[in-house]
C-alpha cells in the first residue's frame, strides 16, 4: 500500500463517516507501513488509537480491502519522539475542529497546561431566538416546553428532551432558551454545546490531564444544553462521562436540556441506564412540518426579508407552491427561499411561479426524487394489505378503490407528477380520475379521522 492508496481510502472514509468524525478521528491517522497483512498507522495518542480502533477499525479495514489492500489487521501506534512526519497530525486535528474550538489556544500542544477557566459552550446563532421561531401544530409542545425552561425558574421536568428529524428546529429552540436566559437571568451560567463538542472537550481534557478542570467546569453550570446526543452513542467513555455530568447536575437541581434525532429508547448503542435517565424528565418530539407550518415559516421569512428589501414582490401562489413542494426539513426550505430572494433581487423583478421553478429547479428535483409514485403505491398497498397489482388493476371494490385513491392523492402531494402522469402510472387511468380521487380524499380527510391519520402516517413513512 502507498500513501496514495491511503489518500483515496481517506476520501471514501470521509464519505462514510462524515466530516466531523473524519476530522476528529481519521485525519489524525498517518499511514506508516503495510506488511504481511498488517497495516500500521501512527496516531498522536494511545487514546485516539484505541478509540479509532474500537469505533472505526472495521470500517477502515473494509475500505482498505475494497481499495485492493490485502489487510488482515490494522494497528495503531504512537510514534517514538522525532519520527512523526513534519505536518503534525495532532495540529491538523485541532485545526480541522469546529471553528470556535480551533480558535482557542488550548489545542496547540505548545501551550502551557494551565488555562483560564472559561465557559465551555459554543457560540449562539443570532437568528435563533423565540421571536423568529414560528409555532405550529407539529412543534407547539416543544416550543411551550422550551419557553418554560427559558423562564429560568425551577422547572418540574428535568431533563427536557427534545427530539425530531433534521432541520425541524431543535437547535433553534435550544439557542432561543440560551438567549432568553442570558438576557433575563444573567446570574445563571448557561452552557450550550453539541454532544460532539462535549466529546471533543472530554478527549482534550484526557489528553492534557485536564479532567479535574473539565469536571469542575461542567458541574458548575446552572443550565446545561447538549445538542445531538445521539452522537455519543457507542462512544463508551464519553457516554460514561456525560452520564456522570448529567447526574451531578440533576442532583443539584440544575436544568438540563438535551436534543437528539430520535427518542431516547431508540438511540442505538446508548446505554440502557442513560436512556432511562434521559426519559425521566419531559420527552417531546418535533414532528415533521406540515403544510401550514411551512407556509407560516415562509411568510415569516418574507416579512423579515422585506425589512431589508422593501421592494420584494412575490406573485400570489408562490409561497403556497413552495410550502407544498419542498420537504419537511426547514433548513431546505430556508435555503430555497434565500436562493429565490437573491435571484429575485438580482434580476429586479417580481418573483413569479415561472421564475421560482427555473431558479429552484434543482432543489425541487431533489425533493421530488425522494418519493416516487411506485414507492407510494407500494407503501399504501402494504399498509392496506392489498396487492400491488390491484393499484393499477381494474377492480372497483371500495376496499381497493379507496387505498388507490389515497395513493393517487399522495402522489399528487408528494411528487411533482402531473395528473395525467399519475393517471398513466395507475394503469393508464384518465387525469380526471386522478383529479376526482384527490378531491374525494381531501373531503374525506376533513371528516374521517382514520383516513386523516392513515394519510399522515403514510406521508411520514414515505418522507422519512
Ligand atoms: P435541527 O437542530 O432540528 O436539525 P435547526 O434548529 O438547526 O434544526 O433548524 C434548521 C433551520 O430551520 C434553522 O435555520 C432554523 O432557524 C429553521 N427553523 C426550524 N424550525 C423553525 C421554525 N419553527 N420557525 C422558524 N425557523 C425554523
Ligand atoms: Mg441541530
GROMACS .gro file of C-alpha atoms and ligand atoms in nm:
model
  492
    1UNK     CA    1   0.000   0.000   0.000
    2UNK     CA    2   0.114   0.354  -0.074
    3UNK     CA    3   0.038   0.695   0.067
    4UNK     CA    4  -0.171   0.746  -0.247
    5UNK     CA    5  -0.390   0.447  -0.177
    6UNK     CA    6  -0.439   0.572   0.176
    7UNK     CA    7  -0.531   0.910   0.033
    8UNK     CA    8  -0.805   0.750  -0.174
    9UNK     CA    9  -0.928   0.539   0.114
   10UNK     CA   10  -0.939   0.851   0.327
   11UNK     CA   11  -1.169   1.010   0.075
   12UNK     CA   12  -1.401   0.710   0.091
   13UNK     CA   13  -1.395   0.724   0.468
   14UNK     CA   14  -1.480   1.090   0.457
   15UNK     CA   15  -1.796   0.997   0.269
   16UNK     CA   16  -1.867   0.709   0.502
   17UNK     CA   17  -1.819   0.866   0.843
   18UNK     CA   18  -1.900   1.230   0.774
   19UNK     CA   19  -1.693   1.541   0.807
   20UNK     CA   20  -1.684   1.571   1.183
   21UNK     CA   21  -1.586   1.214   1.252
   22UNK     CA   22  -1.339   1.235   0.976
   23UNK     CA   23  -1.169   1.545   1.106
   24UNK     CA   24  -1.158   1.421   1.461
   25UNK     CA   25  -1.061   1.060   1.410
   26UNK     CA   26  -0.948   0.972   1.062
   27UNK     CA   27  -0.746   1.272   0.961
   28UNK     CA   28  -0.502   1.236   1.254
   29UNK     CA   29  -0.406   0.888   1.130
   30UNK     CA   30  -0.081   0.867   0.945
   31UNK     CA   31  -0.010   0.570   0.727
   32UNK     CA   32   0.311   0.412   0.849
   33UNK     CA   33   0.366   0.073   0.686
   34UNK     CA   34   0.192  -0.234   0.545
   35UNK     CA   35   0.349  -0.575   0.590
   36UNK     CA   36   0.222  -0.932   0.591
   37UNK     CA   37  -0.140  -0.828   0.601
   38UNK     CA   38  -0.088  -0.580   0.884
   39UNK     CA   39  -0.142  -0.213   0.808
   40UNK     CA   40   0.006   0.020   1.065
   41UNK     CA   41  -0.085   0.377   1.139
   42UNK     CA   42   0.071   0.640   1.356
   43UNK     CA   43  -0.161   0.815   1.595
   44UNK     CA   44  -0.099   1.120   1.812
   45UNK     CA   45  -0.209   0.947   2.133
   46UNK     CA   46  -0.297   0.600   2.253
   47UNK     CA   47  -0.637   0.727   2.340
   48UNK     CA   48  -0.710   0.821   1.982
   49UNK     CA   49  -0.564   0.493   1.864
   50UNK     CA   50  -0.790   0.289   2.092
   51UNK     CA   51  -1.087   0.494   2.005
   52UNK     CA   52  -1.038   0.469   1.633
   53UNK     CA   53  -0.969   0.102   1.659
   54UNK     CA   54  -1.287   0.040   1.853
   55UNK     CA   55  -1.519   0.270   1.666
   56UNK     CA   56  -1.383   0.283   1.314
   57UNK     CA   57  -1.149  -0.015   1.289
   58UNK     CA   58  -1.384  -0.236   1.089
   59UNK     CA   59  -1.480   0.039   0.853
   60UNK     CA   60  -1.121   0.131   0.783
   61UNK     CA   61  -1.033  -0.229   0.717
   62UNK     CA   62  -1.326  -0.274   0.481
   63UNK     CA   63  -1.237   0.035   0.283
   64UNK     CA   64  -0.877  -0.078   0.260
   65UNK     CA   65  -0.989  -0.417   0.134
   66UNK     CA   66  -1.211  -0.251  -0.120
   67UNK     CA   67  -0.916  -0.045  -0.239
   68UNK     CA   68  -0.730  -0.369  -0.304
   69UNK     CA   69  -0.509  -0.374   0.004
   70UNK     CA   70  -0.466  -0.725   0.142
   71UNK     CA   71  -0.524  -0.636   0.504
   72UNK     CA   72  -0.595  -0.879   0.785
   73UNK     CA   73  -0.538  -0.647   1.073
   74UNK     CA   74  -0.479  -0.281   1.140
   75UNK     CA   75  -0.268  -0.144   1.418
   76UNK     CA   76  -0.224   0.198   1.571
   77UNK     CA   77   0.096   0.314   1.732
   78UNK     CA   78   0.212   0.632   1.888
   79UNK     CA   79   0.540   0.700   1.709
   80UNK     CA   80   0.857   0.742   1.910
   81UNK     CA   81   0.954   1.107   1.954
   82UNK     CA   82   1.103   1.256   1.642
   83UNK     CA   83   0.965   1.006   1.395
   84UNK     CA   84   0.645   1.189   1.319
   85UNK     CA   85   0.611   1.343   0.978
   86UNK     CA   86   0.651   1.719   0.991
   87UNK     CA   87   0.289   1.805   0.917
   88UNK     CA   88   0.186   1.728   1.274
   89UNK     CA   89  -0.139   1.542   1.257
   90UNK     CA   90  -0.235   1.649   1.604
   91UNK     CA   91  -0.226   2.008   1.492
   92UNK     CA   92  -0.420   1.911   1.183
   93UNK     CA   93  -0.686   1.758   1.401
   94UNK     CA   94  -0.707   2.071   1.606
   95UNK     CA   95  -0.724   2.294   1.301
   96UNK     CA   96  -0.997   2.088   1.149
   97UNK     CA   97  -1.203   2.102   1.463
   98UNK     CA   98  -1.513   2.321   1.482
   99UNK     CA   99  -1.415   2.683   1.441
  100UNK     CA  100  -1.472   2.801   1.793
  101UNK     CA  101  -1.266   2.519   1.933
  102UNK     CA  102  -0.983   2.565   1.689
  103UNK     CA  103  -0.970   2.933   1.772
  104UNK     CA  104  -0.873   2.856   2.128
  105UNK     CA  105  -0.507   2.830   2.201
  106UNK     CA  106  -0.553   2.524   2.421
  107UNK     CA  107  -0.548   2.294   2.121
  108UNK     CA  108  -0.185   2.372   2.040
  109UNK     CA  109   0.046   2.128   2.213
  110UNK     CA  110   0.297   2.401   2.294
  111UNK     CA  111   0.053   2.585   2.519
  112UNK     CA  112   0.103   2.555   2.892
  113UNK     CA  113  -0.126   2.311   3.068
  114UNK     CA  114  -0.296   2.556   3.296
  115UNK     CA  115  -0.558   2.760   3.120
  116UNK     CA  116  -0.815   3.006   3.236
  117UNK     CA  117  -1.145   2.858   3.336
  118UNK     CA  118  -1.381   2.963   3.061
  119UNK     CA  119  -1.731   2.857   2.990
  120UNK     CA  120  -1.717   2.553   2.770
  121UNK     CA  121  -2.010   2.644   2.549
  122UNK     CA  122  -2.044   2.703   2.178
  123UNK     CA  123  -2.140   3.039   2.030
  124UNK     CA  124  -2.508   3.105   1.975
  125UNK     CA  125  -2.666   3.188   1.643
  126UNK     CA  126  -2.817   3.538   1.647
  127UNK     CA  127  -3.110   3.429   1.433
  128UNK     CA  128  -3.219   3.151   1.666
  129UNK     CA  129  -3.445   3.337   1.905
  130UNK     CA  130  -3.802   3.274   2.015
  131UNK     CA  131  -3.945   3.558   1.816
  132UNK     CA  132  -3.802   3.408   1.499
  133UNK     CA  133  -3.949   3.069   1.572
  134UNK     CA  134  -4.279   3.004   1.400
  135UNK     CA  135  -4.510   2.789   1.606
  136UNK     CA  136  -4.746   2.538   1.451
  137UNK     CA  137  -4.908   2.213   1.542
  138UNK     CA  138  -4.600   1.998   1.479
  139UNK     CA  139  -4.379   2.193   1.719
  140UNK     CA  140  -4.611   2.360   1.967
  141UNK     CA  141  -4.536   2.129   2.259
  142UNK     CA  142  -4.164   2.153   2.213
  143UNK     CA  143  -4.193   2.527   2.188
  144UNK     CA  144  -4.403   2.554   2.504
  145UNK     CA  145  -4.160   2.338   2.699
  146UNK     CA  146  -3.864   2.541   2.576
  147UNK     CA  147  -4.039   2.862   2.676
  148UNK     CA  148  -4.095   2.723   3.020
  149UNK     CA  149  -3.730   2.635   3.067
  150UNK     CA  150  -3.631   2.977   2.936
  151UNK     CA  151  -3.812   3.144   3.223
  152UNK     CA  152  -3.528   3.026   3.442
  153UNK     CA  153  -3.733   2.942   3.747
  154UNK     CA  154  -3.714   2.587   3.862
  155UNK     CA  155  -3.899   2.361   3.632
  156UNK     CA  156  -4.091   2.050   3.714
  157UNK     CA  157  -3.932   1.849   3.437
  158UNK     CA  158  -3.567   1.768   3.418
  159UNK     CA  159  -3.423   1.699   3.174
  160UNK     CA  160  -3.616   1.840   2.884
  161UNK     CA  161  -3.551   1.602   2.599
  162UNK     CA  162  -3.631   1.734   2.251
  163UNK     CA  163  -3.616   1.503   1.958
  164UNK     CA  164  -3.703   1.502   1.590
  165UNK     CA  165  -3.561   1.474   1.241
  166UNK     CA  166  -3.305   1.710   1.094
  167UNK     CA  167  -3.397   2.068   1.028
  168UNK     CA  168  -3.706   2.074   1.248
  169UNK     CA  169  -3.584   2.337   1.492
  170UNK     CA  170  -3.416   2.156   1.782
  171UNK     CA  171  -3.103   2.367   1.775
  172UNK     CA  172  -3.307   2.679   1.716
  173UNK     CA  173  -3.510   2.617   2.032
  174UNK     CA  174  -3.204   2.545   2.243
  175UNK     CA  175  -3.033   2.863   2.132
  176UNK     CA  176  -3.353   3.052   2.197
  177UNK     CA  177  -3.355   2.926   2.555
  178UNK     CA  178  -2.994   3.034   2.597
  179UNK     CA  179  -3.057   3.380   2.451
  180UNK     CA  180  -3.351   3.447   2.670
  181UNK     CA  181  -3.176   3.328   2.984
  182UNK     CA  182  -2.875   3.542   2.903
  183UNK     CA  183  -3.096   3.847   2.890
  184UNK     CA  184  -3.337   3.778   3.173
  185UNK     CA  185  -3.117   3.580   3.409
  186UNK     CA  186  -2.758   3.694   3.365
  187UNK     CA  187  -2.683   3.543   3.706
  188UNK     CA  188  -2.718   3.191   3.565
  189UNK     CA  189  -2.436   3.009   3.393
  190UNK     CA  190  -2.589   2.876   3.079
  191UNK     CA  191  -2.392   2.644   2.858
  192UNK     CA  192  -2.497   2.520   2.518
  193UNK     CA  193  -2.285   2.280   2.317
  194UNK     CA  194  -2.318   1.986   2.084
  195UNK     CA  195  -2.253   1.636   2.209
  196UNK     CA  196  -1.968   1.627   1.966
  197UNK     CA  197  -1.811   1.931   2.125
  198UNK     CA  198  -1.866   1.773   2.463
  199UNK     CA  199  -1.674   1.474   2.343
  200UNK     CA  200  -1.404   1.688   2.191
  201UNK     CA  201  -1.362   1.871   2.519
  202UNK     CA  202  -1.355   1.547   2.706
  203UNK     CA  203  -1.093   1.390   2.483
  204UNK     CA  204  -0.888   1.703   2.503
  205UNK     CA  205  -0.910   1.703   2.881
  206UNK     CA  206  -0.793   1.344   2.891
  207UNK     CA  207  -0.510   1.418   2.656
  208UNK     CA  208  -0.395   1.717   2.855
  209UNK     CA  209  -0.453   1.587   3.203
  210UNK     CA  210  -0.732   1.835   3.243
  211UNK     CA  211  -1.001   1.603   3.374
  212UNK     CA  212  -1.037   1.774   3.708
  213UNK     CA  213  -1.092   2.109   3.544
  214UNK     CA  214  -1.325   1.951   3.294
  215UNK     CA  215  -1.540   1.805   3.568
  216UNK     CA  216  -1.540   2.125   3.770
  217UNK     CA  217  -1.636   2.327   3.467
  218UNK     CA  218  -1.930   2.113   3.368
  219UNK     CA  219  -2.053   2.067   3.720
  220UNK     CA  220  -2.064   2.438   3.787
  221UNK     CA  221  -2.320   2.536   3.525
  222UNK     CA  222  -2.681   2.617   3.605
  223UNK     CA  223  -2.834   2.522   3.274
  224UNK     CA  224  -2.663   2.269   3.051
  225UNK     CA  225  -2.782   2.210   2.698
  226UNK     CA  226  -2.634   1.932   2.492
  227UNK     CA  227  -2.739   1.911   2.129
  228UNK     CA  228  -2.749   1.593   1.920
  229UNK     CA  229  -2.670   1.344   2.196
  230UNK     CA  230  -2.717   1.056   1.956
  231UNK     CA  231  -2.363   1.138   1.859
  232UNK     CA  232  -2.216   0.993   2.177
  233UNK     CA  233  -2.399   0.662   2.146
  234UNK     CA  234  -2.144   0.384   2.119
  235UNK     CA  235  -1.867   0.611   2.238
  236UNK     CA  236  -1.827   0.447   2.571
  237UNK     CA  237  -1.606   0.671   2.776
  238UNK     CA  238  -1.778   0.986   2.656
  239UNK     CA  239  -2.116   0.835   2.739
  240UNK     CA  240  -1.990   0.746   3.079
  241UNK     CA  241  -1.861   1.096   3.146
  242UNK     CA  242  -2.176   1.251   3.011
  243UNK     CA  243  -2.378   1.034   3.243
  244UNK     CA  244  -2.178   1.146   3.546
  245UNK     CA  245  -2.206   1.510   3.450
  246UNK     CA  246  -2.575   1.466   3.394
  247UNK     CA  247  -2.633   1.302   3.731
  248UNK     CA  248  -2.424   1.554   3.918
  249UNK     CA  249  -2.625   1.840   3.772
  250UNK     CA  250  -2.963   1.680   3.825
  251UNK     CA  251  -2.868   1.610   4.185
  252UNK     CA  252  -2.805   1.980   4.231
  253UNK     CA  253  -3.139   2.059   4.066
  254UNK     CA  254  -2.974   2.224   3.768
  255UNK     CA  255  -3.168   2.229   3.447
  256UNK     CA  256  -3.063   2.012   3.157
  257UNK     CA  257  -3.188   2.027   2.801
  258UNK     CA  258  -3.097   1.755   2.557
  259UNK     CA  259  -3.172   1.706   2.191
  260UNK     CA  260  -3.143   1.404   1.968
  261UNK     CA  261  -3.262   1.289   1.630
  262UNK     CA  262  -3.479   1.020   1.788
  263UNK     CA  263  -3.637   0.917   2.117
  264UNK     CA  264  -3.400   0.811   2.398
  265UNK     CA  265  -3.503   0.448   2.381
  266UNK     CA  266  -3.443   0.435   2.009
  267UNK     CA  267  -3.087   0.557   2.010
  268UNK     CA  268  -2.879   0.254   1.924
  269UNK     CA  269  -2.578   0.181   2.139
  270UNK     CA  270  -2.689   0.424   2.403
  271UNK     CA  271  -2.650   0.262   2.739
  272UNK     CA  272  -2.975   0.145   2.890
  273UNK     CA  273  -2.931   0.335   3.216
  274UNK     CA  274  -2.852   0.656   3.027
  275UNK     CA  275  -3.155   0.616   2.805
  276UNK     CA  276  -3.380   0.562   3.103
  277UNK     CA  277  -3.228   0.860   3.283
  278UNK     CA  278  -3.292   1.076   2.979
  279UNK     CA  279  -3.653   0.966   2.978
  280UNK     CA  280  -3.706   1.063   3.336
  281UNK     CA  281  -3.797   1.423   3.255
  282UNK     CA  282  -4.012   1.555   2.978
  283UNK     CA  283  -3.966   1.399   2.637
  284UNK     CA  284  -4.117   1.597   2.349
  285UNK     CA  285  -4.086   1.540   1.980
  286UNK     CA  286  -4.085   1.787   1.698
  287UNK     CA  287  -4.297   1.643   1.422
  288UNK     CA  288  -4.214   1.691   1.057
  289UNK     CA  289  -4.351   2.025   0.944
  290UNK     CA  290  -4.690   2.024   0.783
  291UNK     CA  291  -4.809   2.244   0.502
  292UNK     CA  292  -4.948   2.517   0.731
  293UNK     CA  293  -4.630   2.545   0.932
  294UNK     CA  294  -4.416   2.557   0.620
  295UNK     CA  295  -4.634   2.831   0.480
  296UNK     CA  296  -4.613   3.017   0.811
  297UNK     CA  297  -4.236   2.996   0.810
  298UNK     CA  298  -4.219   3.116   0.451
  299UNK     CA  299  -4.442   3.414   0.528
  300UNK     CA  300  -4.232   3.496   0.828
  301UNK     CA  301  -3.919   3.484   0.613
  302UNK     CA  302  -4.071   3.715   0.357
  303UNK     CA  303  -4.158   3.968   0.625
  304UNK     CA  304  -3.807   3.955   0.761
  305UNK     CA  305  -3.659   3.989   0.419
  306UNK     CA  306  -3.882   4.287   0.340
  307UNK     CA  307  -3.728   4.472   0.633
  308UNK     CA  308  -3.408   4.500   0.435
  309UNK     CA  309  -3.556   4.484   0.084
  310UNK     CA  310  -3.894   4.656   0.094
  311UNK     CA  311  -3.932   4.621  -0.282
  312UNK     CA  312  -3.955   4.244  -0.278
  313UNK     CA  313  -4.254   4.140  -0.486
  314UNK     CA  314  -4.386   3.786  -0.486
  315UNK     CA  315  -4.664   3.661  -0.704
  316UNK     CA  316  -4.961   3.504  -0.531
  317UNK     CA  317  -4.929   3.131  -0.507
  318UNK     CA  318  -4.550   3.115  -0.498
  319UNK     CA  319  -4.529   3.059  -0.124
  320UNK     CA  320  -4.808   2.804  -0.136
  321UNK     CA  321  -4.630   2.625  -0.416
  322UNK     CA  322  -4.309   2.609  -0.216
  323UNK     CA  323  -4.485   2.500   0.101
  324UNK     CA  324  -4.636   2.214  -0.095
  325UNK     CA  325  -4.336   2.108  -0.285
  326UNK     CA  326  -4.036   2.147  -0.062
  327UNK     CA  327  -3.952   1.893   0.201
  328UNK     CA  328  -4.044   1.897   0.567
  329UNK     CA  329  -3.690   1.999   0.658
  330UNK     CA  330  -3.700   2.370   0.739
  331UNK     CA  331  -3.334   2.410   0.655
  332UNK     CA  332  -3.402   2.306   0.298
  333UNK     CA  333  -3.698   2.540   0.285
  334UNK     CA  334  -3.485   2.829   0.406
  335UNK     CA  335  -3.211   2.752   0.160
  336UNK     CA  336  -3.461   2.762  -0.123
  337UNK     CA  337  -3.601   3.093  -0.004
  338UNK     CA  338  -3.263   3.254   0.029
  339UNK     CA  339  -3.172   3.149  -0.321
  340UNK     CA  340  -3.501   3.270  -0.460
  341UNK     CA  341  -3.479   3.610  -0.289
  342UNK     CA  342  -3.124   3.659  -0.403
  343UNK     CA  343  -3.222   3.572  -0.755
  344UNK     CA  344  -3.530   3.793  -0.741
  345UNK     CA  345  -3.340   4.096  -0.623
  346UNK     CA  346  -3.067   4.029  -0.876
  347UNK     CA  347  -3.299   4.030  -1.175
  348UNK     CA  348  -3.503   4.304  -1.009
  349UNK     CA  349  -3.845   4.180  -1.091
  350UNK     CA  350  -4.139   4.011  -0.933
  351UNK     CA  351  -4.085   3.655  -0.823
  352UNK     CA  352  -4.330   3.458  -1.031
  353UNK     CA  353  -4.409   3.091  -1.032
  354UNK     CA  354  -4.209   3.051  -1.352
  355UNK     CA  355  -3.909   3.224  -1.204
  356UNK     CA  356  -3.939   3.006  -0.896
  357UNK     CA  357  -3.946   2.689  -1.098
  358UNK     CA  358  -3.644   2.798  -1.300
  359UNK     CA  359  -3.445   2.920  -1.007
  360UNK     CA  360  -3.518   2.625  -0.784
  361UNK     CA  361  -3.523   2.352  -1.047
  362UNK     CA  362  -3.253   2.154  -0.873
  363UNK     CA  363  -3.398   2.192  -0.525
  364UNK     CA  364  -3.739   2.092  -0.650
  365UNK     CA  365  -3.598   1.796  -0.834
  366UNK     CA  366  -3.408   1.689  -0.524
  367UNK     CA  367  -3.718   1.694  -0.308
  368UNK     CA  368  -3.910   1.507  -0.578
  369UNK     CA  369  -3.653   1.237  -0.604
  370UNK     CA  370  -3.733   1.139  -0.253
  371UNK     CA  371  -4.065   0.980  -0.329
  372UNK     CA  372  -4.183   0.810  -0.646
  373UNK     CA  373  -4.533   0.711  -0.743
  374UNK     CA  374  -4.421   0.348  -0.732
  375UNK     CA  375  -4.300   0.381  -0.375
  376UNK     CA  376  -4.628   0.539  -0.278
  377UNK     CA  377  -4.820   0.257  -0.440
  378UNK     CA  378  -4.605   0.002  -0.263
  379UNK     CA  379  -4.637   0.162   0.082
  380UNK     CA  380  -5.009   0.213   0.051
  381UNK     CA  381  -5.061  -0.146  -0.068
  382UNK     CA  382  -4.859  -0.275   0.225
  383UNK     CA  383  -5.050  -0.059   0.465
  384UNK     CA  384  -5.388  -0.185   0.347
  385UNK     CA  385  -5.274  -0.538   0.288
  386UNK     CA  386  -5.356  -0.540  -0.077
  387UNK     CA  387  -5.167  -0.649  -0.383
  388UNK     CA  388  -4.953  -0.400  -0.567
  389UNK     CA  389  -5.117  -0.520  -0.890
  390UNK     CA  390  -5.455  -0.402  -0.763
  391UNK     CA  391  -5.320  -0.049  -0.752
  392UNK     CA  392  -5.302  -0.046  -1.128
  393UNK     CA  393  -5.570  -0.308  -1.194
  394UNK     CA  394  -5.936  -0.251  -1.277
  395UNK     CA  395  -6.106  -0.363  -0.952
  396UNK     CA  396  -6.351  -0.110  -0.821
  397UNK     CA  397  -6.445  -0.252  -0.487
  398UNK     CA  398  -6.421   0.009  -0.212
  399UNK     CA  399  -6.153  -0.183  -0.018
  400UNK     CA  400  -5.932  -0.146  -0.320
  401UNK     CA  401  -6.055   0.171  -0.479
  402UNK     CA  402  -6.015   0.379  -0.161
  403UNK     CA  403  -5.650   0.295  -0.099
  404UNK     CA  404  -5.588   0.352  -0.468
  405UNK     CA  405  -5.740   0.699  -0.437
  406UNK     CA  406  -5.524   0.764  -0.136
  407UNK     CA  407  -5.217   0.661  -0.330
  408UNK     CA  408  -5.319   0.900  -0.609
  409UNK     CA  409  -5.371   1.176  -0.359
  410UNK     CA  410  -5.032   1.116  -0.202
  411UNK     CA  411  -4.872   1.105  -0.546
  412UNK     CA  412  -5.014   1.446  -0.617
  413UNK     CA  413  -4.898   1.579  -0.280
  414UNK     CA  414  -4.555   1.428  -0.263
  415UNK     CA  415  -4.429   1.412  -0.619
  416UNK     CA  416  -4.404   1.663  -0.899
  417UNK     CA  417  -4.601   1.441  -1.137
  418UNK     CA  418  -4.889   1.597  -1.324
  419UNK     CA  419  -5.237   1.448  -1.309
  420UNK     CA  420  -5.204   1.274  -1.649
  421UNK     CA  421  -4.865   1.135  -1.549
  422UNK     CA  422  -5.010   0.998  -1.228
  423UNK     CA  423  -5.304   0.852  -1.416
  424UNK     CA  424  -5.068   0.673  -1.651
  425UNK     CA  425  -4.887   0.514  -1.358
  426UNK     CA  426  -5.213   0.386  -1.219
  427UNK     CA  427  -5.280   0.151  -1.507
  428UNK     CA  428  -5.339   0.419  -1.768
  429UNK     CA  429  -5.624   0.596  -1.594
  430UNK     CA  430  -5.753   0.931  -1.711
  431UNK     CA  431  -5.636   1.253  -1.544
  432UNK     CA  432  -5.995   1.331  -1.443
  433UNK     CA  433  -6.000   1.009  -1.241
  434UNK     CA  434  -5.693   1.128  -1.053
  435UNK     CA  435  -5.844   1.471  -1.002
  436UNK     CA  436  -6.158   1.314  -0.866
  437UNK     CA  437  -5.954   1.095  -0.631
  438UNK     CA  438  -5.759   1.393  -0.499
  439UNK     CA  439  -6.079   1.588  -0.428
  440UNK     CA  440  -6.252   1.292  -0.272
  441UNK     CA  441  -5.964   1.223  -0.034
  442UNK     CA  442  -5.940   1.588   0.057
  443UNK     CA  443  -6.307   1.582   0.156
  444UNK     CA  444  -6.276   1.257   0.346
  445UNK     CA  445  -5.966   1.372   0.526
  446UNK     CA  446  -6.161   1.656   0.681
  447UNK     CA  447  -6.434   1.434   0.822
  448UNK     CA  448  -6.278   1.093   0.870
  449UNK     CA  449  -6.013   1.077   1.140
  450UNK     CA  450  -5.896   0.733   1.044
  451UNK     CA  451  -5.822   0.844   0.690
  452UNK     CA  452  -5.651   1.159   0.810
  453UNK     CA  453  -5.433   0.955   1.043
  454UNK     CA  454  -5.352   0.694   0.782
  455UNK     CA  455  -5.251   0.964   0.539
  456UNK     CA  456  -5.032   1.132   0.793
  457UNK     CA  457  -4.866   0.805   0.882
  458UNK     CA  458  -4.809   0.712   0.520
  459UNK     CA  459  -4.674   1.053   0.439
  460UNK     CA  460  -4.431   1.030   0.727
  461UNK     CA  461  -4.311   0.690   0.626
  462UNK     CA  462  -4.267   0.800   0.269
  463UNK     CA  463  -4.081   1.115   0.356
  464UNK     CA  464  -3.862   0.951   0.617
  465LIG     P1  465  -3.236   2.083   1.392
  465LIG     O1  466  -3.143   2.124   1.500
  465LIG     O2  467  -3.364   2.022   1.443
  465LIG     O3  468  -3.172   1.998   1.286
  465LIG     P2  469  -3.239   2.364   1.337
  465LIG     O4  470  -3.282   2.416   1.468
  465LIG     O5  471  -3.095   2.379   1.302
  465LIG     O6  472  -3.285   2.214   1.317
  465LIG     O7  473  -3.327   2.434   1.224
  465LIG     C1  474  -3.289   2.438   1.088
  465LIG     C2  475  -3.321   2.572   1.031
  465LIG     O8  476  -3.461   2.588   1.022
  465LIG     C3  477  -3.270   2.685   1.116
  465LIG     O9  478  -3.222   2.788   1.035
  465LIG     C4  479  -3.393   2.730   1.194
  465LIG    O10  480  -3.389   2.868   1.224
  465LIG     C5  481  -3.504   2.700   1.098
  465LIG     N1  482  -3.628   2.663   1.164
  465LIG     C6  483  -3.663   2.540   1.209
  465LIG     N2  484  -3.785   2.542   1.264
  465LIG     C7  485  -3.828   2.668   1.253
  465LIG     C8  486  -3.949   2.735   1.293
  465LIG     N3  487  -4.048   2.671   1.353
  465LIG     N4  488  -3.959   2.869   1.267
  465LIG     C9  489  -3.859   2.934   1.205
  465LIG     N5  490  -3.744   2.878   1.165
  465LIG    C10  491  -3.728   2.745   1.189
  466LIG    MG1  492  -2.947   2.076   1.527
   0.00000   0.00000   0.00000
